[in-house]
């Protein structure tokens, strides 16, 4: 049985402290651990159920499996934002009852344009319309 190493503990701490899912590269910028070691630790932590991951546009993001969170990704600036409210539980119950299934978990990632990018776009559109 593999043991939890100091590097794995450091990486898990970084992931748990992050408000949003984080890439291996971002983890490497927060510690003095090589990328290959980070990837091995991420694999170990994923297999052990400590973290979860998803892939989006060729990047794999990691987040703590101990917290129930959803996320919003801005398609303009590509930032991720945590969403703390979840209104899916009622829908889950209806699905379980109507389909005769048991849902263990769900993961939601919304995408669109964040408030800051919307404001920048409106300002740019306004400046362009004033030029006309």
XYZ file of N, CA and C in Angstrom:
396
model
N 0.835 -1.187 0.000
C 0.000 0.000 0.000
C 0.882 1.253 0.000
N 0.552 2.182 -0.873
C 1.333 3.414 -0.959
C 0.979 4.333 0.206
N 1.962 5.073 0.634
C 1.737 5.987 1.752
C 1.609 7.417 1.244
N 1.048 8.259 2.061
C 0.943 9.668 1.723
C 2.280 10.336 2.029
N 2.871 10.932 1.009
C 4.160 11.598 1.165
C 3.961 13.069 1.494
N 5.035 13.722 1.854
C 4.994 15.159 2.151
C 4.536 15.943 0.913
N 5.056 15.553 -0.265
C 4.651 16.235 -1.500
C 3.152 16.085 -1.754
N 2.624 14.898 -1.528
C 1.186 14.670 -1.718
C 0.375 15.530 -0.749
N 0.855 15.633 0.475
C 0.171 16.461 1.465
C 0.169 17.930 1.045
N 1.293 18.405 0.527
C 1.405 19.797 0.071
C 0.440 20.047 -1.084
N 0.423 19.131 -2.040
C -0.440 19.277 -3.216
C -1.910 19.232 -2.818
N -2.279 18.319 -1.944
C -3.657 18.231 -1.475
C -4.066 19.507 -0.741
N -3.175 20.052 0.040
C -3.455 21.304 0.762
C -3.701 22.446 -0.216
N -2.893 22.546 -1.270
C -3.068 23.588 -2.285
C -4.434 23.445 -2.950
N -4.808 22.221 -3.285
C -6.104 21.983 -3.939
C -7.254 22.337 -3.005
N -7.165 21.913 -1.758
C -8.235 22.191 -0.799
C -8.398 23.681 -0.535
N -7.296 24.423 -0.570
C -7.348 25.855 -0.293
C -7.778 26.683 -1.499
N -7.803 26.078 -2.677
C -8.206 26.793 -3.874
C -9.731 26.871 -3.954
N -10.248 28.037 -4.234
C -11.695 28.229 -4.354
C -12.254 27.564 -5.605
N -11.392 27.379 -6.607
C -11.807 26.824 -7.889
C -10.888 25.674 -8.279
N -11.308 24.845 -9.211
C -10.423 23.784 -9.689
C -9.117 24.358 -10.220
N -8.055 23.589 -10.125
C -6.721 24.091 -10.413
C -5.963 23.069 -11.273
N -5.132 23.553 -12.171
C -4.343 22.666 -13.037
C -3.032 22.295 -12.357
N -2.385 21.258 -12.878
C -1.079 20.843 -12.355
C -0.073 21.978 -12.501
N -0.143 22.692 -13.610
C 0.779 23.810 -13.835
C 0.584 24.886 -12.759
N -0.664 25.217 -12.443
C -0.929 26.220 -11.405
C -0.427 25.741 -10.045
N -0.566 24.454 -9.793
C -0.039 23.894 -8.536
C 1.473 24.075 -8.493
N 2.154 23.820 -9.615
C 3.619 23.928 -9.654
C 4.101 25.343 -9.381
N 3.265 26.333 -9.666
C 3.629 27.738 -9.415
C 3.497 28.104 -7.934
N 2.841 27.231 -7.171
C 2.626 27.508 -5.750
C 3.516 26.692 -4.821
N 4.365 25.849 -5.398
C 5.233 25.022 -4.564
C 6.519 24.699 -5.330
N 7.450 24.129 -4.632
C 8.734 23.765 -5.245
C 8.773 22.254 -5.500
N 7.798 21.794 -6.304
C 7.699 20.377 -6.636
C 7.660 20.267 -8.157
N 8.394 19.321 -8.699
C 8.455 19.176 -10.159
C 7.110 18.718 -10.720
N 6.846 19.059 -11.972
C 5.588 18.665 -12.609
C 5.390 17.145 -12.654
N 6.414 16.352 -13.001
C 6.193 14.898 -12.985
C 5.760 14.374 -11.610
N 6.359 14.914 -10.554
C 5.983 14.510 -9.199
C 4.555 14.951 -8.897
N 4.198 16.143 -9.351
C 2.835 16.635 -9.153
C 1.837 15.720 -9.845
N 2.128 15.340 -11.082
C 1.206 14.460 -11.814
C 1.072 13.093 -11.130
N 2.159 12.557 -10.623
C 2.087 11.276 -9.901
C 1.237 11.420 -8.639
N 1.434 12.532 -7.929
C 0.655 12.774 -6.710
C -0.829 12.958 -7.042
N -1.122 13.684 -8.122
C -2.513 13.889 -8.523
C -3.174 12.562 -8.877
N -2.440 11.703 -9.551
C -2.960 10.378 -9.888
C -3.265 9.592 -8.613
N -2.330 9.604 -7.671
C -2.512 8.901 -6.396
C -3.728 9.456 -5.643
N -3.837 10.784 -5.555
C -4.930 11.415 -4.821
C -6.275 11.162 -5.496
N -6.282 11.104 -6.813
C -7.522 10.813 -7.546
C -7.945 9.374 -7.306
N -6.998 8.441 -7.430
C -7.310 7.024 -7.192
C -7.781 6.785 -5.770
N -7.260 7.556 -4.830
C -7.643 7.419 -3.426
C -8.938 8.128 -3.063
N -9.516 8.864 -4.006
C -10.785 9.549 -3.761
C -10.671 10.875 -3.042
N -9.465 11.356 -2.832
C -9.278 12.636 -2.138
C -9.634 13.829 -3.023
N -9.388 13.682 -4.332
C -9.665 14.751 -5.284
C -10.411 14.175 -6.483
N -11.000 15.080 -7.244
C -11.666 14.733 -8.498
C -11.097 15.632 -9.582
N -11.382 15.263 -10.819
C -10.862 16.067 -11.923
C -11.847 16.088 -13.075
N -11.675 17.073 -13.931
C -12.390 17.135 -15.194
C -11.467 17.793 -16.211
N -11.693 17.491 -17.477
C -10.864 18.049 -18.545
C -11.714 19.007 -19.367
N -11.137 20.164 -19.636
C -11.817 21.199 -20.394
C -10.807 21.842 -21.329
N -11.055 21.720 -22.611
C -10.186 22.313 -23.627
C -8.713 21.942 -23.420
N -8.438 20.674 -23.298
C -7.091 20.097 -23.201
C -6.390 20.337 -21.869
N -7.076 20.898 -20.887
C -6.502 21.097 -19.559
C -7.293 20.272 -18.556
N -6.581 19.624 -17.641
C -7.252 18.884 -16.584
C -7.217 19.726 -15.315
N -8.375 19.872 -14.713
C -8.536 20.657 -13.499
C -8.825 19.712 -12.339
N -8.268 20.019 -11.174
C -8.417 19.180 -9.987
C -9.086 19.983 -8.878
N -9.941 19.306 -8.112
C -10.613 19.957 -6.991
C -10.881 18.924 -5.899
N -11.117 19.410 -4.704
C -11.334 18.528 -3.553
C -12.655 17.788 -3.699
N -12.629 16.503 -3.454
C -13.855 15.708 -3.538
C -14.678 15.816 -2.261
N -14.140 16.490 -1.258
C -14.814 16.580 0.042
C -15.854 17.700 0.093
N -15.833 18.594 -0.898
C -16.759 19.718 -0.900
C -17.702 19.620 -2.082
N -18.929 20.039 -1.867
C -19.927 20.061 -2.934
C -19.955 21.478 -3.504
N -19.380 21.646 -4.671
C -19.340 22.959 -5.315
C -19.662 22.815 -6.789
N -20.120 23.916 -7.342
C -20.294 24.025 -8.780
C -19.488 25.235 -9.230
N -19.312 25.354 -10.551
C -18.414 26.391 -11.047
C -18.983 27.077 -12.275
N -18.523 28.300 -12.484
C -18.835 29.083 -13.680
C -17.516 29.425 -14.346
N -17.435 29.216 -15.654
C -16.223 29.539 -16.409
C -16.552 30.625 -17.414
N -15.803 31.717 -17.345
C -15.974 32.805 -18.300
C -15.275 32.416 -19.602
N -16.001 32.448 -20.688
C -15.426 32.081 -21.984
C -14.598 33.208 -22.584
N -14.676 34.397 -21.992
C -13.861 35.514 -22.476
C -12.485 35.545 -21.819
N -12.459 35.565 -20.488
C -11.181 35.647 -19.766
C -10.699 34.276 -19.278
N -11.542 33.257 -19.390
C -11.241 31.868 -19.031
C -11.059 31.624 -17.536
N -11.474 32.582 -16.709
C -11.398 32.373 -15.264
C -12.529 31.463 -14.801
N -12.276 30.766 -13.703
C -13.286 29.939 -13.055
C -13.751 30.641 -11.789
N -15.045 30.552 -11.510
C -15.636 31.147 -10.324
C -16.396 30.067 -9.564
N -16.270 30.024 -8.238
C -17.051 29.043 -7.467
C -18.508 29.488 -7.353
N -19.408 28.529 -7.372
C -20.829 28.781 -7.140
C -21.200 28.009 -5.883
N -21.657 28.712 -4.882
C -21.876 28.083 -3.588
C -23.293 27.565 -3.389
N -24.221 28.011 -4.205
C -25.595 27.553 -4.074
C -25.860 26.390 -5.017
N -26.684 25.473 -4.578
C -27.052 24.331 -5.416
C -28.553 24.113 -5.310
N -29.209 24.146 -6.448
C -30.649 23.961 -6.484
C -31.026 22.663 -7.201
N -30.098 21.726 -7.267
C -30.297 20.511 -8.043
C -30.890 19.377 -7.212
N -30.845 19.463 -5.901
C -31.295 18.357 -5.060
C -32.735 17.940 -5.363
N -33.642 18.913 -5.538
C -35.033 18.576 -5.848
C -35.132 17.843 -7.186
N -34.372 18.297 -8.156
C -34.350 17.654 -9.472
C -33.806 16.223 -9.360
N -32.749 16.051 -8.559
C -32.194 14.713 -8.328
C -33.265 13.776 -7.763
N -34.004 14.250 -6.760
C -35.045 13.427 -6.133
C -36.110 13.032 -7.142
N -36.531 13.996 -7.979
C -37.535 13.689 -9.006
C -37.007 12.659 -9.988
N -35.735 12.791 -10.392
C -35.141 11.820 -11.319
C -35.076 10.429 -10.684
N -34.650 10.387 -9.429
C -34.558 9.100 -8.739
C -35.922 8.414 -8.672
N -36.942 9.190 -8.325
C -38.283 8.623 -8.205
C -38.838 8.198 -9.562
N -38.699 9.050 -10.560
C -39.305 8.749 -11.859
C -38.546 7.675 -12.635
N -37.236 7.574 -12.421
C -36.441 6.614 -13.183
C -36.045 5.379 -12.379
N -36.306 5.398 -11.087
C -35.937 4.265 -10.247
C -34.433 4.087 -10.116
N -33.723 5.205 -10.011
C -32.261 5.179 -9.913
C -31.821 5.805 -8.602
N -30.529 5.684 -8.298
C -29.926 6.337 -7.128
C -28.773 7.190 -7.623
N -28.877 8.497 -7.473
C -27.826 9.430 -7.887
C -26.884 9.644 -6.712
N -25.599 9.382 -6.932
C -24.602 9.542 -5.876
C -24.018 10.948 -5.838
N -23.888 11.566 -6.986
C -23.311 12.907 -7.030
C -23.628 13.559 -8.362
N -23.367 14.858 -8.420
C -23.480 15.581 -9.676
C -22.411 16.655 -9.715
N -22.125 17.108 -10.903
C -21.109 18.134 -11.121
C -21.648 19.081 -12.180
N -21.635 20.373 -11.886
C -22.158 21.344 -12.841
C -21.099 22.403 -13.115
N -20.881 22.650 -14.390
C -19.966 23.704 -14.837
C -20.728 24.557 -15.837
N -21.068 25.766 -15.423
C -21.719 26.706 -16.319
C -20.645 27.466 -17.082
N -20.958 27.891 -18.280
C -20.024 28.747 -19.011
C -20.791 29.912 -19.600
N -20.079 31.014 -19.770
C -20.685 32.235 -20.282
C -19.707 33.369 -20.112
N -20.224 34.562 -19.887
C -19.380 35.746 -19.750
C -19.534 36.322 -18.345
N -18.398 36.547 -17.677
C -18.424 37.064 -16.306
C -18.803 38.547 -16.290
N -19.104 39.033 -15.114
C -19.546 40.411 -14.914
C -18.520 41.419 -15.443
N -17.234 41.192 -15.121
C -16.189 42.121 -15.565
C -16.072 42.162 -17.081
N -16.104 40.999 -17.716
C -15.994 40.950 -19.179
C -17.220 41.567 -19.843
N -18.404 41.374 -19.242
C -19.614 42.005 -19.771
C -19.505 43.525 -19.703
N -18.981 44.028 -18.574
C -18.816 45.479 -18.428
C -17.823 46.018 -19.448
N -16.719 45.306 -19.664
C -15.728 45.723 -20.664
C -16.327 45.737 -22.057
N -17.131 44.723 -22.363
C -17.762 44.642 -23.684
C -18.747 45.789 -23.872
N -19.561 46.060 -22.856
C -20.524 47.172 -22.939
C -19.807 48.501 -23.129
N -18.712 48.699 -22.389
C -17.944 49.935 -22.497
C -17.353 50.063 -23.899
N -16.801 48.988 -24.417
C -16.217 49.001 -25.757
C -17.299 49.272 -26.805
N -18.463 48.622 -26.668
C -19.568 48.829 -27.599
C -20.050 50.276 -27.558
N -20.109 50.840 -26.338
C -20.550 52.222 -26.178
C -19.549 53.184 -26.826
N -18.262 52.952 -26.614
C -17.224 53.800 -27.214
C -17.276 53.733 -28.740
N -17.513 52.532 -29.267
C -17.590 52.376 -30.723
C -18.840 53.063 -31.296
N -19.956 53.000 -30.574
C -21.177 53.651 -31.058
C -21.054 55.170 -30.993
N -20.290 55.682 -30.029
C -20.080 57.121 -29.927
C -19.212 57.646 -31.061
N -18.344 56.802 -31.591
C -17.473 57.182 -32.706
C -18.276 57.349 -33.998
N -19.393 56.638 -34.079
C -20.210 56.682 -35.304
C -21.032 57.893 -35.325
